[in-house]
Coordinates of C-alpha atoms and ligand atoms in Angstrom, one line a residue:
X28 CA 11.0 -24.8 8.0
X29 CA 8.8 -23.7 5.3
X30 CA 9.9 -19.9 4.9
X31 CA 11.5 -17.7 7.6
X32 CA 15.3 -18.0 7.4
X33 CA 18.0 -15.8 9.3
X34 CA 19.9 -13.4 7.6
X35 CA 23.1 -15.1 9.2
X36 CA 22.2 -18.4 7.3
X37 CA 22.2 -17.1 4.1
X38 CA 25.1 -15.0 4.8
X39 CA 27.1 -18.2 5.8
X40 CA 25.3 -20.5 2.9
X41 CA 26.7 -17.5 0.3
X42 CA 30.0 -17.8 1.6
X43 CA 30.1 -21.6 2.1
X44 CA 28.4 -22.3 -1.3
X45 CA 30.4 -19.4 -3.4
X46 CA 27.8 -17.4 -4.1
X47 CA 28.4 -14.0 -2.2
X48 CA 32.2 -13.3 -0.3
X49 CA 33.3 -10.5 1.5
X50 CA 35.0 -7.8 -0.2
X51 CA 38.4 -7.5 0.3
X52 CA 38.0 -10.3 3.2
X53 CA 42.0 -11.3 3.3
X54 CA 42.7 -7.3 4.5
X55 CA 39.5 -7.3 7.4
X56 CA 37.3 -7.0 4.7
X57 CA 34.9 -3.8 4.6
X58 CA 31.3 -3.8 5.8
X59 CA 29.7 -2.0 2.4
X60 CA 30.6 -4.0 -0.6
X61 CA 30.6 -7.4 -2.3
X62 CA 32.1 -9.8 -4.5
X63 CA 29.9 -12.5 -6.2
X64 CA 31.4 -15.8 -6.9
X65 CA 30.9 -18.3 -9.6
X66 CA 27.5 -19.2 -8.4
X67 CA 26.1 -15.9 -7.4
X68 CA 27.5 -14.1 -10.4
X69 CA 25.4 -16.8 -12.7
X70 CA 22.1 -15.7 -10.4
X71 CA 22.8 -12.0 -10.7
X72 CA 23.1 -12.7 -14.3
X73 CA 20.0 -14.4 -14.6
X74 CA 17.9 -12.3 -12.7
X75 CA 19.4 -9.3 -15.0
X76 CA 18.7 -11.4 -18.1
X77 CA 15.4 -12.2 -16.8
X78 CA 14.3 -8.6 -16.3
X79 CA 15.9 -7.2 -19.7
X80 CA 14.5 -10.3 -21.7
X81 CA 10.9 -9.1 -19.9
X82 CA 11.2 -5.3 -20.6
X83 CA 13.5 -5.0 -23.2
X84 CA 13.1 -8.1 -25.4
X85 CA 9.4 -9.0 -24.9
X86 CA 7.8 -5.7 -24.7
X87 CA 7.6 -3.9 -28.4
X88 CA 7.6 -0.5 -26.6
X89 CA 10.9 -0.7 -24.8
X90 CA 14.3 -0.1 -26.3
X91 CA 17.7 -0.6 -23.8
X92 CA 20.9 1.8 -23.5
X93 CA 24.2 1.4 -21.5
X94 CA 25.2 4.8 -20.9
X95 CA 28.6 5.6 -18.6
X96 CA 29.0 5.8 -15.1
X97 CA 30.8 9.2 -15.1
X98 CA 28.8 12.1 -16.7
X99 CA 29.0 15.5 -17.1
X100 CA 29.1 17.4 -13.5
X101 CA 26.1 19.4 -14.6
X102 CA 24.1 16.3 -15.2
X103 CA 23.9 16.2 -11.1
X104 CA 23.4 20.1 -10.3
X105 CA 20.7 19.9 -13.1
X106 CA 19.0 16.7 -11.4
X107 CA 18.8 18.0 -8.0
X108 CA 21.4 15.6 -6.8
X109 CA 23.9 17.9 -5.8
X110 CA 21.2 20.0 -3.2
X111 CA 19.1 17.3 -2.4
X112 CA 20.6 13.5 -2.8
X113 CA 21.5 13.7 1.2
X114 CA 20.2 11.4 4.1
X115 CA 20.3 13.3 7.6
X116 CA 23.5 12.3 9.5
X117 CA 23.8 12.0 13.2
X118 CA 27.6 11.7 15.5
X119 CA 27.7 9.7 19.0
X120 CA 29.5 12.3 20.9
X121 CA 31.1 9.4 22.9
X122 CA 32.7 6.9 20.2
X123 CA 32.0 9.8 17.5
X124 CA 30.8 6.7 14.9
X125 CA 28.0 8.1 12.8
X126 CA 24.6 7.2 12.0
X127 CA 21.9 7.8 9.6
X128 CA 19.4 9.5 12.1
X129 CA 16.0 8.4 9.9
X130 CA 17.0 4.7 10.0
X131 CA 17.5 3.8 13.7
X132 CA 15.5 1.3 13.7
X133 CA 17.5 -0.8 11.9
X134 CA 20.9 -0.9 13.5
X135 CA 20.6 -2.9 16.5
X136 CA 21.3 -0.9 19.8
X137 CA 23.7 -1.9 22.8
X138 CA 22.3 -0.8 25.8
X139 CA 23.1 -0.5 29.4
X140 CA 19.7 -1.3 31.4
X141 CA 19.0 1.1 34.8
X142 CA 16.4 -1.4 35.7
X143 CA 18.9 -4.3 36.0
X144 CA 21.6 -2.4 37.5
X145 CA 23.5 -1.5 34.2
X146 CA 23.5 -4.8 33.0
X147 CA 24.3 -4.4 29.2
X148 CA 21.7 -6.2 26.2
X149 CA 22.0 -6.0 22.5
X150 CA 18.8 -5.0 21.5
X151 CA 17.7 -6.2 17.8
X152 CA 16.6 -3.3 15.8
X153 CA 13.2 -1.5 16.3
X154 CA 12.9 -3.2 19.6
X155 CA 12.6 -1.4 23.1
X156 CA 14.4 -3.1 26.4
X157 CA 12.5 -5.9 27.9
X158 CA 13.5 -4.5 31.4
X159 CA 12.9 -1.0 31.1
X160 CA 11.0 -0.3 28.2
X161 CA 13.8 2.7 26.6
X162 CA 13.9 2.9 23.1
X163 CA 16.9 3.6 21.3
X164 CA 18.1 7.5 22.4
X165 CA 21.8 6.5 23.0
X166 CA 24.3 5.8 20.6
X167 CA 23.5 2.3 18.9
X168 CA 26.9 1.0 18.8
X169 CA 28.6 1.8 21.9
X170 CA 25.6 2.5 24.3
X171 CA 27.3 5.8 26.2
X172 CA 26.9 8.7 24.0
X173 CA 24.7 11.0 22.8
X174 CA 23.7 12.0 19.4
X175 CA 23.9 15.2 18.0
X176 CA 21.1 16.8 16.0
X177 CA 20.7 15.8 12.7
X178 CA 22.3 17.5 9.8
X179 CA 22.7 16.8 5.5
X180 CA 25.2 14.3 4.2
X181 CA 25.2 14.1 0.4
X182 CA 25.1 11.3 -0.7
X183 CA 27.5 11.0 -4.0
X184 CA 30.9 9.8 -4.5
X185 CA 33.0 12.5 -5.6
X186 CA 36.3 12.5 -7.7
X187 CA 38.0 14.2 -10.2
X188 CA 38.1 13.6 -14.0
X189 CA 41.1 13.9 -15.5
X190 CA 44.5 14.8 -14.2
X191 CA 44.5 17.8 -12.1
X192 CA 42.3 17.8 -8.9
X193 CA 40.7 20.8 -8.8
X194 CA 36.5 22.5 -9.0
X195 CA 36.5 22.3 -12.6
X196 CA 37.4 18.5 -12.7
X197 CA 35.3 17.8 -9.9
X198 CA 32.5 15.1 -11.1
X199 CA 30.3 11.8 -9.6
X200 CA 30.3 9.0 -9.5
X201 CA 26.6 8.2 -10.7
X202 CA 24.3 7.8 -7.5
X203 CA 21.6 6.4 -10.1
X204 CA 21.3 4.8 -13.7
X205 CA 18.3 7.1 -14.4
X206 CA 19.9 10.4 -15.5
X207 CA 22.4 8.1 -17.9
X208 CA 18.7 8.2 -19.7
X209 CA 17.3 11.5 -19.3
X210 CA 20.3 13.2 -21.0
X211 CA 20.1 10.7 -24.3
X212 CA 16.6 10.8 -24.4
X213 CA 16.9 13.0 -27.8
X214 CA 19.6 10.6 -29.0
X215 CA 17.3 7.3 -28.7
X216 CA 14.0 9.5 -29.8
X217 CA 15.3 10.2 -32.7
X218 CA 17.9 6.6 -33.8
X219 CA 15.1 4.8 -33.3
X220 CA 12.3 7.0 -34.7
X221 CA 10.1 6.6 -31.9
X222 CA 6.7 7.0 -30.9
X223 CA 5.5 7.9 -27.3
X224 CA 4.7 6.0 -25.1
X225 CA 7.9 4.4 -25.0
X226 CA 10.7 3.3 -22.4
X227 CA 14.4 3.4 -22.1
X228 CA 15.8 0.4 -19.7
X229 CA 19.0 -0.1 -18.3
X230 CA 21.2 -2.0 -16.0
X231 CA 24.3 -1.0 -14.7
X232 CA 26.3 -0.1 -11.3
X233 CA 25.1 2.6 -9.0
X234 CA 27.1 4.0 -6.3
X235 CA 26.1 6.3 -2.4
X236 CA 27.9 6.8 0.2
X237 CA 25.0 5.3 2.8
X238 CA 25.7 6.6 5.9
X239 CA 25.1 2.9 7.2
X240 CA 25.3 0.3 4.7
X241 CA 24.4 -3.1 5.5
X242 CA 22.0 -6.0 6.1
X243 CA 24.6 -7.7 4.0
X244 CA 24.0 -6.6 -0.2
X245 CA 20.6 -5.3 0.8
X246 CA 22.2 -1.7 1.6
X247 CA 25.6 -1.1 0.0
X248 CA 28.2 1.4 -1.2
X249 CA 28.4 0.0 -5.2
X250 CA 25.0 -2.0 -5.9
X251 CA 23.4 -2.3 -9.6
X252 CA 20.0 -1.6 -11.0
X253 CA 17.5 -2.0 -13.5
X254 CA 15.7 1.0 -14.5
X255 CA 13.4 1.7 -17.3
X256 CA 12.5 5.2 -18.1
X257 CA 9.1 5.3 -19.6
X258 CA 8.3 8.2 -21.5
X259 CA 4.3 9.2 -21.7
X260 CA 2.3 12.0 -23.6
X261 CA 0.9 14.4 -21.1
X262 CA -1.6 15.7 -23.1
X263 CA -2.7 12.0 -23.6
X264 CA -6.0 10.6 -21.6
X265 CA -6.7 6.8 -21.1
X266 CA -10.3 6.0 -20.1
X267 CA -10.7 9.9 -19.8
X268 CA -8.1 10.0 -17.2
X269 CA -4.5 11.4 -17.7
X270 CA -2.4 8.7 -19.1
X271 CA 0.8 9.2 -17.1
X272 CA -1.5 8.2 -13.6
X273 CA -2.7 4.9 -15.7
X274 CA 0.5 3.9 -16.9
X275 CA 1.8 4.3 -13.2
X276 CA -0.7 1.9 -11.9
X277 CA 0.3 -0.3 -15.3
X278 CA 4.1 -0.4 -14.1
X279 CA 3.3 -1.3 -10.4
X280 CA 1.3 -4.1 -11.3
X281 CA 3.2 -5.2 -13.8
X282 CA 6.9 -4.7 -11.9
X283 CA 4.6 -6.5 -8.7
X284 CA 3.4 -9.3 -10.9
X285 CA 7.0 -9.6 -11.8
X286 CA 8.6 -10.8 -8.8
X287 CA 5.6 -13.2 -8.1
X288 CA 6.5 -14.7 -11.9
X289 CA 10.0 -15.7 -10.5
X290 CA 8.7 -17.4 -7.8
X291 CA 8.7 -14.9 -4.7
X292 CA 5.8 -15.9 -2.4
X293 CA 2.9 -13.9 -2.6
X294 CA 2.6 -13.6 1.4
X295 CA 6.2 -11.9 1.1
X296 CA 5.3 -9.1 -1.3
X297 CA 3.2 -6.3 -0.7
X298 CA 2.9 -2.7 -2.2
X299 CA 3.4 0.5 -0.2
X300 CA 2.1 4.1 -1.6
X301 CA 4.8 6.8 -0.1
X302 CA 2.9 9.2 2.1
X303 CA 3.6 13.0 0.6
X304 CA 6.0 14.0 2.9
X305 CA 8.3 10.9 2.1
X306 CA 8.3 11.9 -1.9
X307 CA 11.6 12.4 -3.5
X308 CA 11.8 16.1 -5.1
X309 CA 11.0 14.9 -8.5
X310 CA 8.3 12.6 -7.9
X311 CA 4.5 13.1 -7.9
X312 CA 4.0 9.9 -6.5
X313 CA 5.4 6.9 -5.4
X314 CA 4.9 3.3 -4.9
X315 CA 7.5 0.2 -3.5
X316 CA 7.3 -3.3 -4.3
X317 CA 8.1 -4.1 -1.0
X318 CA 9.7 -7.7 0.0
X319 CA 9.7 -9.6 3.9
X320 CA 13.4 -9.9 4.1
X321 CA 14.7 -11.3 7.4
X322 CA 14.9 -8.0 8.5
X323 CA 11.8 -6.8 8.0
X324 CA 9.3 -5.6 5.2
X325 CA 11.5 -3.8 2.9
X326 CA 11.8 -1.6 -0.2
X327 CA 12.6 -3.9 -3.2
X328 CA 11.8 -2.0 -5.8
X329 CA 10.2 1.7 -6.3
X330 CA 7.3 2.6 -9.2
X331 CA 7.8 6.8 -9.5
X332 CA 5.9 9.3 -11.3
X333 CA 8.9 11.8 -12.3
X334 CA 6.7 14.2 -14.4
X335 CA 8.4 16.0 -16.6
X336 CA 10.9 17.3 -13.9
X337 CA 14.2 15.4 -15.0
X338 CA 14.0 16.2 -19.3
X339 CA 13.4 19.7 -18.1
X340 CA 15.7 20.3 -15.9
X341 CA 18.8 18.7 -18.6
X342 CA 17.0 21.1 -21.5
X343 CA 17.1 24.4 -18.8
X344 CA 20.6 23.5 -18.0
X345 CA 21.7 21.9 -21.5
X346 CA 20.2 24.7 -23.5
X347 CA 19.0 21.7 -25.9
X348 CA 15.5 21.1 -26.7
X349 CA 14.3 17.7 -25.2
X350 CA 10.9 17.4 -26.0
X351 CA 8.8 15.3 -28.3
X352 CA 6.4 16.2 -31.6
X353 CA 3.0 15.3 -31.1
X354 CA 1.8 15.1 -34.6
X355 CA -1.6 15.0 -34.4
X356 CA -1.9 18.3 -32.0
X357 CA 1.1 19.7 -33.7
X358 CA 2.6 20.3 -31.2
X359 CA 6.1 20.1 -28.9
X360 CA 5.5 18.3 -25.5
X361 CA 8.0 17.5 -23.1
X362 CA 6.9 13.8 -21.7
X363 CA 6.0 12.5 -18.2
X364 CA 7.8 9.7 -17.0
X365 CA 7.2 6.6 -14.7
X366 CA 10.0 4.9 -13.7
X367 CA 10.3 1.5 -12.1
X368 CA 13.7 1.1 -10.6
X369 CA 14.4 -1.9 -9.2
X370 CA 18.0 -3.0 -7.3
X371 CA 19.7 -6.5 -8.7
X372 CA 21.5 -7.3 -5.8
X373 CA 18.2 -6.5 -3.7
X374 CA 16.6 -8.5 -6.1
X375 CA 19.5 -11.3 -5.7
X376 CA 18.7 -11.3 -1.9
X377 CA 15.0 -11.5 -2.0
X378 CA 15.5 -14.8 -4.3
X379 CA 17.7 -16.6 -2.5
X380 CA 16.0 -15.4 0.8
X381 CA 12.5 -16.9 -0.8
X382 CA 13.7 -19.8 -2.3
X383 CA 15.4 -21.2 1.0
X384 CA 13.9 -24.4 2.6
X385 CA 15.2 -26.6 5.1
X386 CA 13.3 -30.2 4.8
X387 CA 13.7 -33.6 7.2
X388 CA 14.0 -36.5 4.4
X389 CA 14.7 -39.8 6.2
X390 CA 15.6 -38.2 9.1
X391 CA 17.6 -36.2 7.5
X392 CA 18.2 -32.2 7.3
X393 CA 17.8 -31.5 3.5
X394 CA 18.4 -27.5 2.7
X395 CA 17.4 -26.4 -0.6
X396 CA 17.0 -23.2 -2.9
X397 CA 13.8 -23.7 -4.6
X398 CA 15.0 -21.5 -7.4
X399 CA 13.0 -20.7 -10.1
X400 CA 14.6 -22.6 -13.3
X401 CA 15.3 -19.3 -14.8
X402 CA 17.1 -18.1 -12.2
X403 CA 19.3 -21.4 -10.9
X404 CA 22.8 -20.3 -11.4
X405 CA 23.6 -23.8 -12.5
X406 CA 20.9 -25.8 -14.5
X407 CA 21.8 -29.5 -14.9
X408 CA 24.8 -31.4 -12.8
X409 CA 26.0 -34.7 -14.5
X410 CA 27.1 -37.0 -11.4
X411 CA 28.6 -40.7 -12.2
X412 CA 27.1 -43.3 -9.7
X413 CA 31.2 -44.9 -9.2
X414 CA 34.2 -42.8 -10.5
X415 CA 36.1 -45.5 -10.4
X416 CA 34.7 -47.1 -13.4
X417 CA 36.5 -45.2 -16.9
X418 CA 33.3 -45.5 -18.8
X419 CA 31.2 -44.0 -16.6
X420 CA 33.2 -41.0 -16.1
X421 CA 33.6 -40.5 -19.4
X422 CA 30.0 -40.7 -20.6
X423 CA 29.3 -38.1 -17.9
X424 CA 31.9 -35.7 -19.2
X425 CA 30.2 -36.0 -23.0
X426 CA 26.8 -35.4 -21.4
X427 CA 28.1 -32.7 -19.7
X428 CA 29.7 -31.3 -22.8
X429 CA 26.6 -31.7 -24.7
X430 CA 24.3 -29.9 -22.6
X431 CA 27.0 -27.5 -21.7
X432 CA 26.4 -25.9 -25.0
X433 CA 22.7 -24.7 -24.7
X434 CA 22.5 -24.9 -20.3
X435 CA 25.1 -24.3 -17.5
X436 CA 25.9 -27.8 -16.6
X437 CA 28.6 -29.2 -13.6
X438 CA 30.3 -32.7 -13.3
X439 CA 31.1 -33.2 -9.9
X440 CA 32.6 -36.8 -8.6
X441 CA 33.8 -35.6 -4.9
X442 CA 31.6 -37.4 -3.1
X443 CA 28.9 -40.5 -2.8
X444 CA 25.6 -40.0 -4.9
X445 CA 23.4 -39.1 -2.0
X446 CA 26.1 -36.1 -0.9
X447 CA 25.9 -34.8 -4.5
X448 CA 22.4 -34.8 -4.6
X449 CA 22.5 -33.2 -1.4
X450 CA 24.7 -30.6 -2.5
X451 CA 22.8 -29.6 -5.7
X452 CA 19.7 -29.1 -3.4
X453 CA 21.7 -26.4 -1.5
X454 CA 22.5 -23.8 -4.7
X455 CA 19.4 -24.5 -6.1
X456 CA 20.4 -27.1 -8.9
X457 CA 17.0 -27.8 -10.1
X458 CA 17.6 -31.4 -12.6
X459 CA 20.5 -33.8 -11.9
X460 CA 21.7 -36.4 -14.0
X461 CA 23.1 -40.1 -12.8
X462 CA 25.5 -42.5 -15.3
X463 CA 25.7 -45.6 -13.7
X464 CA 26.6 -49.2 -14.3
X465 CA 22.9 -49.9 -16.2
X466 CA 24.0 -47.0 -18.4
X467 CA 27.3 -48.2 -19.9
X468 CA 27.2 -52.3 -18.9
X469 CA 29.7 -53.9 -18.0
X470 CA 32.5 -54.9 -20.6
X471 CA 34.2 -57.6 -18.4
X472 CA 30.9 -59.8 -17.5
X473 CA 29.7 -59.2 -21.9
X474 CA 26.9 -56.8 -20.5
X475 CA 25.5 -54.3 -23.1
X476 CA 24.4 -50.5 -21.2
X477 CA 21.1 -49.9 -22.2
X478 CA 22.3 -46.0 -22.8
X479 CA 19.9 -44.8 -20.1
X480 CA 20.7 -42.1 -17.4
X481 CA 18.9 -41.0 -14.4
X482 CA 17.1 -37.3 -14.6
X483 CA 16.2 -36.0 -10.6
X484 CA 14.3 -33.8 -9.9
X485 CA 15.4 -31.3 -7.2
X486 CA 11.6 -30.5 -5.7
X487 CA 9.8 -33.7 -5.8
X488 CA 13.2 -35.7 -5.9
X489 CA 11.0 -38.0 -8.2
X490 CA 13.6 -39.9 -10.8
X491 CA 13.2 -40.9 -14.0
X492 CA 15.1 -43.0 -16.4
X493 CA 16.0 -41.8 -19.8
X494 CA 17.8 -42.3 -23.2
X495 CA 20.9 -40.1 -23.8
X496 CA 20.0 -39.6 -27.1
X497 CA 16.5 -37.8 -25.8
X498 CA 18.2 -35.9 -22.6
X499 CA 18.5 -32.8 -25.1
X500 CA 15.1 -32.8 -25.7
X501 CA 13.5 -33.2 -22.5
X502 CA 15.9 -30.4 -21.0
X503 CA 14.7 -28.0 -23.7
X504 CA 10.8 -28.5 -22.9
X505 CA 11.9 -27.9 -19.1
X506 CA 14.0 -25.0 -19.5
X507 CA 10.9 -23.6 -22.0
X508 CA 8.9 -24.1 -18.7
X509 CA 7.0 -27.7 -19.2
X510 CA 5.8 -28.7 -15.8
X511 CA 8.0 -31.6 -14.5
X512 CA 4.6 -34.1 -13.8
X513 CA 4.3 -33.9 -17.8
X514 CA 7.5 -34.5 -18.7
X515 CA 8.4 -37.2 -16.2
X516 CA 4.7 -39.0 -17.2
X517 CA 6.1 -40.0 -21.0
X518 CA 9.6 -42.3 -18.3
X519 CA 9.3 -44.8 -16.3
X520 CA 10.5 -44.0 -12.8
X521 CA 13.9 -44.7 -11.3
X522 CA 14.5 -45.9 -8.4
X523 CA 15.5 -43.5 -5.9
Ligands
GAP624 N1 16.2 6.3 -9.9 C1 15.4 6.2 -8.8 C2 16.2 5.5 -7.7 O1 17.4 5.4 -7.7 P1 15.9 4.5 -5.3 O2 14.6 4.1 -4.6 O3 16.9 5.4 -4.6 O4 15.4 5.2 -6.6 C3 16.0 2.2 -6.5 O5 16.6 3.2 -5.7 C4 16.4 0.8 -6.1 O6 17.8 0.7 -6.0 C5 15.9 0.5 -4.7 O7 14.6 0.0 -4.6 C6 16.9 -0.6 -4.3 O8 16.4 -1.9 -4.8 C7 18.1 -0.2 -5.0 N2 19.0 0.5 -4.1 C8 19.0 1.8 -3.7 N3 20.0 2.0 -2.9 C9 20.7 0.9 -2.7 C10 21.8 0.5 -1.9 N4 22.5 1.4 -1.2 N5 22.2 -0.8 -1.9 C11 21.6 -1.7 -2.7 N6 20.5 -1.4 -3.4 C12 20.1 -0.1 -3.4

């Protein structure tokens, strides 16, 4: 299988493998939120470190900010969040569960068929009956009832800050990083002496009420995201066109170009401009990076034109000036902004989703993540060929050591070589490395080791043989992204 997986599988692969668990799983668990274990918390880590190296590290006009998760309650009147950050809610009247009435088509529907004299079918989502041809009009989860007209749920989390529970303590929990930005956009402006254009990235945790999370972390209650804020002169032109609408194109084919980098499939990506009606209040225009997940072709990623709506709105309600000096017109302008605001654990999903293969080698299954190296959650395991021989075990724990210092590296000794290669192939491990009875000799029979190990390769499964003393080395031209042909040419080959 070269490409479609099931949701299910990767579900049961995260959970199998460690790399994504139920929340709260020993108490029924609940169906909106997360926990990454040890291997998914290195690939959520990577892909964050991935992006802010990118955007914040690479690019000379980006700076980064952490700003808190509980802000001031005006922050969300002032951004429109308050009035508008709602999704339109509809009730069964029969089972009285509730249902975000512009996503339908993604809840799979129960439904009991006239045609086949009430026989009952779990439809898949966006799919009419075979029998009868209905669509969805019926409640989607028990079949019966009807559904009310639609009406406004907001969105945000709310609490209290401080002791006493009343209006006045009332704030959010932050539904997006982006106004964390907007209201230090003075204080960065001016530490770091600035000059427009300019961004403002962040990652950090994010947190709606969905009406219907799910689709496993694709749609959740407490997610993360990377956002940049990126701040242009609106009196500037580029190519004699207004600079904000060519930095908007920039951004999508740059934050599209991204995912492809990584090693996302180009037949799985796509871009999608929003139609005017579907525009979020602030935004002048849209595009999503969208992704094929198993459910579909879904938002990934969103590129927005914010104008100058959100600094604005903060100076009307903040009574503080946010706007910028344009020296040369002398003049005080209040910036555009493009934002491109992508979700990590969307992003988390869409790599392991992409990098999942399932191969016949020797007649046998093989299922691997093709991660990019960046991204593998662990980078090099050190397996001994027989862990019943001292020297062999112990050689593998001071390679292990060694490399442990500049790459995550694993020893594992639980099972024959063929099962650990196996299960590196399956969380994406992309180099392994073998100690064996060549390596270390054999004191007993006076045989000298000719201090060699074994490098494979998790792709090809090509193996090489190579001196301890260069393993350093050849790891750090891999890791810097040499192509494995070129590096493998200087060794002879190993027998598999
Ligand atoms: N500041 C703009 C903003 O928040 P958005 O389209 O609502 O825009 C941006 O969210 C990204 O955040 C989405 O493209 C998606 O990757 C991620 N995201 C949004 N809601 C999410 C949820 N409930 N669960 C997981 N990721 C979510």
């Amino acid at each position: 299988m070269s490409g479609d997986v099931s949701m299910d599988a990767i579900v049961s692969l995260c959970k199998r493998r460690g790399f994504v668990f139920q929340s709260s799983e020993i108490y029924g668990g609940t169906g909106s939120c997360w926990d990454y274990g040890p291997l998914g918390v290195e690939l959520k880590n990577n892909v964050k470190r991935a992006w802010w190296r990118d955007n914040v590290h690479l690019r000379p006009d980006l700076v980064g900010l952490d700003a808190s998760i509980l802000m001031h309650a005006s922050v969300w009147k002032a951004s429109g969040h308050v009035d508008h950050f709602s999704d339109p809610m509809v009730d069964c009247k029969a089972c009285q569960r509730r249902f975000r009435a512009d996503a339908p088509d993604e809840i799979p529907w129960t439904h009991y068929c006239p045609a086949t004299k009430g026989n009952r079918f779990e439809i898949p989502p966006g799919e009419p009956c075979r029998h009868c041809g209905a669509r969805r009009t019926l409640c989607p989860a028990c079949g019966k009832g009807e559904l009310t007209a639609p009406r406004q749920f907001n969105l945000m989390f709310k609490t209290f800050m401080g002791p006493v529970e009343d209006e006045a303590a009332v704030t959010y929990l932050r539904p997006e990083t982006a106004q964390g930005i907007f209201v230090n956009f003075d204080n960065v402006l001016q530490a770091m002496r600035l000059k427009l254009p300019f961004g403002i990235a962040q990652i950090g945790k994010a947190f709606r009420n969905e009406i219907t999370p799910g689709n496993f972390i694709f749609r959740t209650r407490e997610f993360e995201q990377m956002e940049i804020e990126f701040f242009v002169n609106p009196l500037d032109t580029l190519d004699g066109r207004p600079a904000d609408e060519v930095w908007h194109e920039r951004w999508i084919q740059e934050r599209f170009a991204w995912y492809g980098r990584y090693g996302i499939r180009p037949e799985h990506l796509r871009l999608r401009t929003h139609e005017k009606g579907e525009l979020a209040h602030y935004a002048k225009g849209t595009s999503d990076v969208e992704y094929r997940f198993p459910i579909g072709w879904s938002e990934l990623e969103g590129i927005a034109n914010r104008t100058d709506f959100d600094l604005k709105q903060h100076a009307r309600w903040s009574g503080r000036s946010l706007t910028y000096y344009d020296e040369e017109r002398k003049t005080h302008v209040v910036p555009y902004v493009i934002e491109p605001s992508a979700g990590a654990d969307r992003s988390v999903l869409a790599f392991l989703v992409d990098a999942y293969r399932e191969e016949e080698v020797r007649g046998e299954k093989r299922v691997l993540l093709r991660f990019h190296r960046d991204l593998a959650p662990v980078k090099v395991a050190v397996l001994p060929l027989l862990k019943k021989r001292p020297e062999i075990v112990r050689v593998a724990g001071e390679i292990r050591g060694r490399l442990a210092r500049r790459w995550v590296a694993t020893y594992d000794d639980t099972a024959a070589i063929g099962r650990l290669y196996r299960r590196q192939d399956e969380v994406g491990t992309p180099f392994c490395v073998t100690v064996d009875v060549q390596t270390v000799g054999d004191a007993d029979k006076g045989e000298a080791g000719d201090g060699k190990v074994t490098i494979r390769e998790r792709d090809s499964m090509e193996q090489i043989r190579v001196p301890i003393a260069a393993l350093e080395t050849v790891f750090a031209e891999l890791f810097d992204g040499a192509a494995w042909s070129g590096v493998a040419g200087r060794y002879p080959a190993a027998r598999p």
